[in-house]
PDB file of C-alpha atoms in Angstrom:
ATOM      1  CA  MET A   1       0.000   0.000   0.000  1.00  0.00           C
ATOM      2  CA  THR A   2       1.292   3.421  -0.853  1.00  0.00           C
ATOM      3  CA  LYS A   3       1.733   6.022   1.874  1.00  0.00           C
ATOM      4  CA  ASP A   4      -1.041   8.085   0.238  1.00  0.00           C
ATOM      5  CA  MET A   5      -3.456   5.163   0.375  1.00  0.00           C
ATOM      6  CA  GLU A   6      -2.528   4.351   3.968  1.00  0.00           C
ATOM      7  CA  GLN A   7      -3.052   7.982   4.961  1.00  0.00           C
ATOM      8  CA  LEU A   8      -6.401   8.113   3.151  1.00  0.00           C
ATOM      9  CA  LEU A   9      -7.554   4.944   4.915  1.00  0.00           C
ATOM     10  CA  ASN A  10      -6.455   6.320   8.291  1.00  0.00           C
ATOM     11  CA  VAL A  11      -8.266   9.605   7.618  1.00  0.00           C
ATOM     12  CA  ARG A  12     -11.496   7.745   6.813  1.00  0.00           C
ATOM     13  CA  LEU A  13     -11.178   5.577   9.924  1.00  0.00           C
ATOM     14  CA  CYS A  14     -10.478   8.642  12.093  1.00  0.00           C
ATOM     15  CA  GLU A  15     -13.480  10.472  10.617  1.00  0.00           C
ATOM     16  CA  ARG A  16     -15.695   7.578  11.653  1.00  0.00           C
ATOM     17  CA  PHE A  17     -14.061   6.455  14.927  1.00  0.00           C
ATOM     18  CA  GLY A  18     -12.216   9.535  16.241  1.00  0.00           C
ATOM     19  CA  ASP A  19      -8.562   9.818  17.219  1.00  0.00           C
ATOM     20  CA  VAL A  20      -6.514   6.643  16.918  1.00  0.00           C
ATOM     21  CA  VAL A  21      -5.674   6.669  20.647  1.00  0.00           C
ATOM     22  CA  ASP A  22      -9.408   6.555  21.448  1.00  0.00           C
ATOM     23  CA  TRP A  23     -10.287   3.685  19.097  1.00  0.00           C
ATOM     24  CA  PRO A  24     -11.807   0.560  20.594  1.00  0.00           C
ATOM     25  CA  GLU A  25      -9.336  -2.336  20.536  1.00  0.00           C
ATOM     26  CA  VAL A  26     -11.342  -4.081  17.822  1.00  0.00           C
ATOM     27  CA  THR A  27     -11.001  -1.041  15.545  1.00  0.00           C
ATOM     28  CA  SER A  28      -7.230  -0.975  15.995  1.00  0.00           C
ATOM     29  CA  LEU A  29      -7.003  -4.674  15.171  1.00  0.00           C
ATOM     30  CA  THR A  30      -9.420  -4.424  12.253  1.00  0.00           C
ATOM     31  CA  ALA A  31      -7.584  -1.399  10.828  1.00  0.00           C
ATOM     32  CA  SER A  32      -4.378  -3.415  10.511  1.00  0.00           C
ATOM     33  CA  HIS A  33      -6.260  -6.147   8.645  1.00  0.00           C
ATOM     34  CA  LEU A  34      -7.893  -3.581   6.365  1.00  0.00           C
ATOM     35  CA  ARG A  35      -4.426  -2.253   5.559  1.00  0.00           C
ATOM     36  CA  ALA A  36      -3.365  -5.812   4.714  1.00  0.00           C
ATOM     37  CA  VAL A  37      -6.324  -6.209   2.334  1.00  0.00           C
ATOM     38  CA  VAL A  38      -5.656  -2.915   0.558  1.00  0.00           C
ATOM     39  CA  SER A  39      -1.941  -3.628   0.414  1.00  0.00           C
ATOM     40  CA  ALA A  40      -2.491  -7.112  -1.031  1.00  0.00           C
ATOM     41  CA  LEU A  41      -5.188  -6.255  -3.553  1.00  0.00           C
ATOM     42  CA  GLY A  42      -4.738  -2.594  -4.431  1.00  0.00           C
ATOM     43  CA  PRO A  43      -7.633  -0.105  -4.438  1.00  0.00           C
ATOM     44  CA  GLU A  44      -9.526  -1.481  -7.457  1.00  0.00           C
ATOM     45  CA  ASP A  45      -9.622  -5.118  -6.362  1.00  0.00           C
ATOM     46  CA  THR A  46     -10.195  -4.026  -2.756  1.00  0.00           C
ATOM     47  CA  VAL A  47     -13.418  -2.281  -3.800  1.00  0.00           C
ATOM     48  CA  LEU A  48     -14.641  -5.506  -5.432  1.00  0.00           C
ATOM     49  CA  PHE A  49     -13.578  -7.578  -2.437  1.00  0.00           C
ATOM     50  CA  LEU A  50     -15.045  -5.294   0.226  1.00  0.00           C
ATOM     51  CA  ALA A  51     -18.295  -4.858  -1.702  1.00  0.00           C
ATOM     52  CA  ALA A  52     -18.607  -8.652  -1.749  1.00  0.00           C
ATOM     53  CA  ALA A  53     -17.849  -8.753   1.985  1.00  0.00           C
ATOM     54  CA  ARG A  54     -20.542  -6.130   2.602  1.00  0.00           C
ATOM     55  CA  ARG A  55     -23.079  -8.229   0.662  1.00  0.00           C
ATOM     56  CA  ALA A  56     -21.978 -11.319   2.617  1.00  0.00           C
ATOM     57  CA  LEU A  57     -22.601  -9.486   5.906  1.00  0.00           C
ATOM     58  CA  ASP A  58     -26.039  -8.432   4.684  1.00  0.00           C
ATOM     59  CA  GLU A  59     -26.861 -11.998   3.693  1.00  0.00           C
ATOM     60  CA  GLU A  60     -25.590 -13.349   7.009  1.00  0.00           C
ATOM     61  CA  GLU A  61     -27.822 -10.880   8.838  1.00  0.00           C
ATOM     62  CA  CYS A  62     -30.862 -11.825   6.737  1.00  0.00           C
ATOM     63  CA  ARG A  63     -30.339 -15.510   7.489  1.00  0.00           C
ATOM     64  CA  VAL A  64     -30.167 -15.208  11.287  1.00  0.00           C
ATOM     65  CA  GLY A  65     -32.300 -17.937  12.801  1.00  0.00           C
ATOM     66  CA  THR A  66     -32.251 -20.091   9.668  1.00  0.00           C
ATOM     67  CA  ILE A  67     -29.915 -22.746   8.364  1.00  0.00           C
ATOM     68  CA  ASP A  68     -26.824 -20.736   7.543  1.00  0.00           C
ATOM     69  CA  LEU A  69     -23.378 -21.810   6.404  1.00  0.00           C
ATOM     70  CA  GLY A  70     -21.877 -18.586   7.711  1.00  0.00           C
ATOM     71  CA  PHE A  71     -20.033 -15.525   6.563  1.00  0.00           C
ATOM     72  CA  GLY A  72     -17.230 -17.372   4.775  1.00  0.00           C
ATOM     73  CA  ALA A  73     -19.690 -19.278   2.585  1.00  0.00           C
ATOM     74  CA  HIS A  74     -21.567 -16.095   1.728  1.00  0.00           C
ATOM     75  CA  LEU A  75     -18.339 -14.270   0.927  1.00  0.00           C
ATOM     76  CA  TRP A  76     -17.192 -17.120  -1.303  1.00  0.00           C
ATOM     77  CA  THR A  77     -20.506 -16.994  -3.181  1.00  0.00           C
ATOM     78  CA  HIS A  78     -20.279 -13.237  -3.693  1.00  0.00           C
ATOM     79  CA  LEU A  79     -16.694 -13.504  -4.951  1.00  0.00           C
ATOM     80  CA  GLU A  80     -17.503 -16.144  -7.574  1.00  0.00           C
ATOM     81  CA  GLY A  81     -17.077 -14.747 -11.034  1.00  0.00           C
ATOM     82  CA  VAL A  82     -15.098 -11.692  -9.900  1.00  0.00           C
ATOM     83  CA  SER A  83     -12.352 -10.855 -12.353  1.00  0.00           C
ATOM     84  CA  TRP A  84      -9.209 -10.199 -10.315  1.00  0.00           C
ATOM     85  CA  GLY A  85      -5.998  -8.441 -11.161  1.00  0.00           C
ATOM     86  CA  ALA A  86      -4.393  -9.633  -7.915  1.00  0.00           C
ATOM     87  CA  SER A  87      -2.344 -12.795  -7.585  1.00  0.00           C
ATOM     88  CA  PRO A  88      -3.715 -15.925  -5.867  1.00  0.00           C
ATOM     89  CA  LEU A  89      -1.427 -15.234  -2.905  1.00  0.00           C
ATOM     90  CA  ALA A  90      -2.798 -11.689  -2.581  1.00  0.00           C
ATOM     91  CA  ARG A  91      -6.378 -12.980  -2.743  1.00  0.00           C
ATOM     92  CA  THR A  92      -5.609 -15.581  -0.074  1.00  0.00           C
ATOM     93  CA  SER A  93      -4.101 -12.906   2.153  1.00  0.00           C
ATOM     94  CA  ALA A  94      -7.188 -10.725   1.746  1.00  0.00           C
ATOM     95  CA  TRP A  95      -9.477 -13.710   2.383  1.00  0.00           C
ATOM     96  CA  GLU A  96      -7.707 -14.629   5.635  1.00  0.00           C
ATOM     97  CA  SER A  97      -7.691 -11.004   6.785  1.00  0.00           C
ATOM     98  CA  MET A  98     -11.436 -10.701   6.159  1.00  0.00           C
ATOM     99  CA  LEU A  99     -12.226 -13.911   8.041  1.00  0.00           C
ATOM    100  CA  THR A 100     -10.132 -12.631  10.949  1.00  0.00           C
ATOM    101  CA  MET A 101     -11.959  -9.282  10.895  1.00  0.00           C
ATOM    102  CA  HIS A 102     -15.265 -11.136  10.922  1.00  0.00           C
ATOM    103  CA  ARG A 103     -14.188 -13.234  13.924  1.00  0.00           C
ATOM    104  CA  LEU A 104     -13.115 -10.048  15.712  1.00  0.00           C
ATOM    105  CA  SER A 105     -16.507  -8.469  15.001  1.00  0.00           C
ATOM    106  CA  VAL A 106     -18.262 -11.483  16.517  1.00  0.00           C
ATOM    107  CA  LEU A 107     -16.137 -11.227  19.664  1.00  0.00           C
ATOM    108  CA  ALA A 108     -16.561  -7.441  19.899  1.00  0.00           C
ATOM    109  CA  PRO A 109     -19.680  -6.474  17.926  1.00  0.00           C
ATOM    110  CA  GLU A 110     -19.345  -2.721  18.422  1.00  0.00           C
ATOM    111  CA  PRO A 111     -18.702  -0.681  16.307  1.00  0.00           C
ATOM    112  CA  GLY A 112     -19.317  -3.426  13.763  1.00  0.00           C
ATOM    113  CA  LEU A 113     -17.527  -4.775  10.734  1.00  0.00           C
ATOM    114  CA  ARG A 114     -19.808  -2.850   8.366  1.00  0.00           C
ATOM    115  CA  ALA A 115     -18.504   0.466   9.670  1.00  0.00           C
ATOM    116  CA  HIS A 116     -14.910  -0.640   9.132  1.00  0.00           C
ATOM    117  CA  ILE A 117     -15.624  -1.973   5.642  1.00  0.00           C
ATOM    118  CA  ASP A 118     -17.493   1.194   4.686  1.00  0.00           C
ATOM    119  CA  SER A 119     -14.554   3.348   5.803  1.00  0.00           C
ATOM    120  CA  ALA A 120     -12.144   1.324   3.674  1.00  0.00           C
ATOM    121  CA  LEU A 121     -14.532   1.378   0.708  1.00  0.00           C
ATOM    122  CA  ASP A 122     -14.760   5.167   0.971  1.00  0.00           C
ATOM    123  CA  ALA A 123     -10.970   5.471   1.048  1.00  0.00           C
ATOM    124  CA  CYS A 124     -10.481   3.185  -1.959  1.00  0.00           C
ATOM    125  CA  ARG A 125     -13.193   4.897  -3.968  1.00  0.00           C
ATOM    126  CA  LEU A 126     -11.660   8.290  -3.225  1.00  0.00           C
ATOM    127  CA  ARG A 127      -8.278   6.969  -4.322  1.00  0.00           C
ATOM    128  CA  LEU A 128      -9.764   5.687  -7.594  1.00  0.00           C
ATOM    129  CA  VAL A 129     -11.928   8.718  -8.329  1.00  0.00           C
ATOM    130  CA  PRO A 130     -10.388  11.780  -6.658  1.00  0.00           C
ATOM    131  CA  ALA A 131     -12.573  14.832  -6.273  1.00  0.00           C
ATOM    132  CA  ALA A 132     -12.685  16.820  -9.501  1.00  0.00           C
ATOM    133  CA  ALA A 133     -10.976  20.175  -9.334  1.00  0.00           C
ATOM    134  CA  GLY A 134     -13.308  23.140  -9.568  1.00  0.00           C
ATOM    135  CA  CYS A 135     -16.504  21.174  -8.950  1.00  0.00           C
TER     136      CYS A 135
END
């Protein structure tokens, strides 16, 4: 991950969660895994990956109380057919980081994995489509 991307991600996380020193422990741990995902995949593939993770969280939530194979199965389903630029090793790294973030969010449900994912999505989207000058 470039320094610019890391700074942009940190800015987005700080906007949502306040100063780094005040972050809940789960946010500090999740932030390092988000950095690993962005570093492994790059901003474009990270957007695809995190959007799939967001859909997997939504599906997991909708299936509460029913037969459910869990977040990993939903994520796998939402990643099928995605055209990646990243290497298999990078995808595996991102996959493991996301499963770890999900486990952390189960152990410490507040502020929630969605909020972390949304912050990273915002940062990656800003990196890909910077604000137009003069608009």
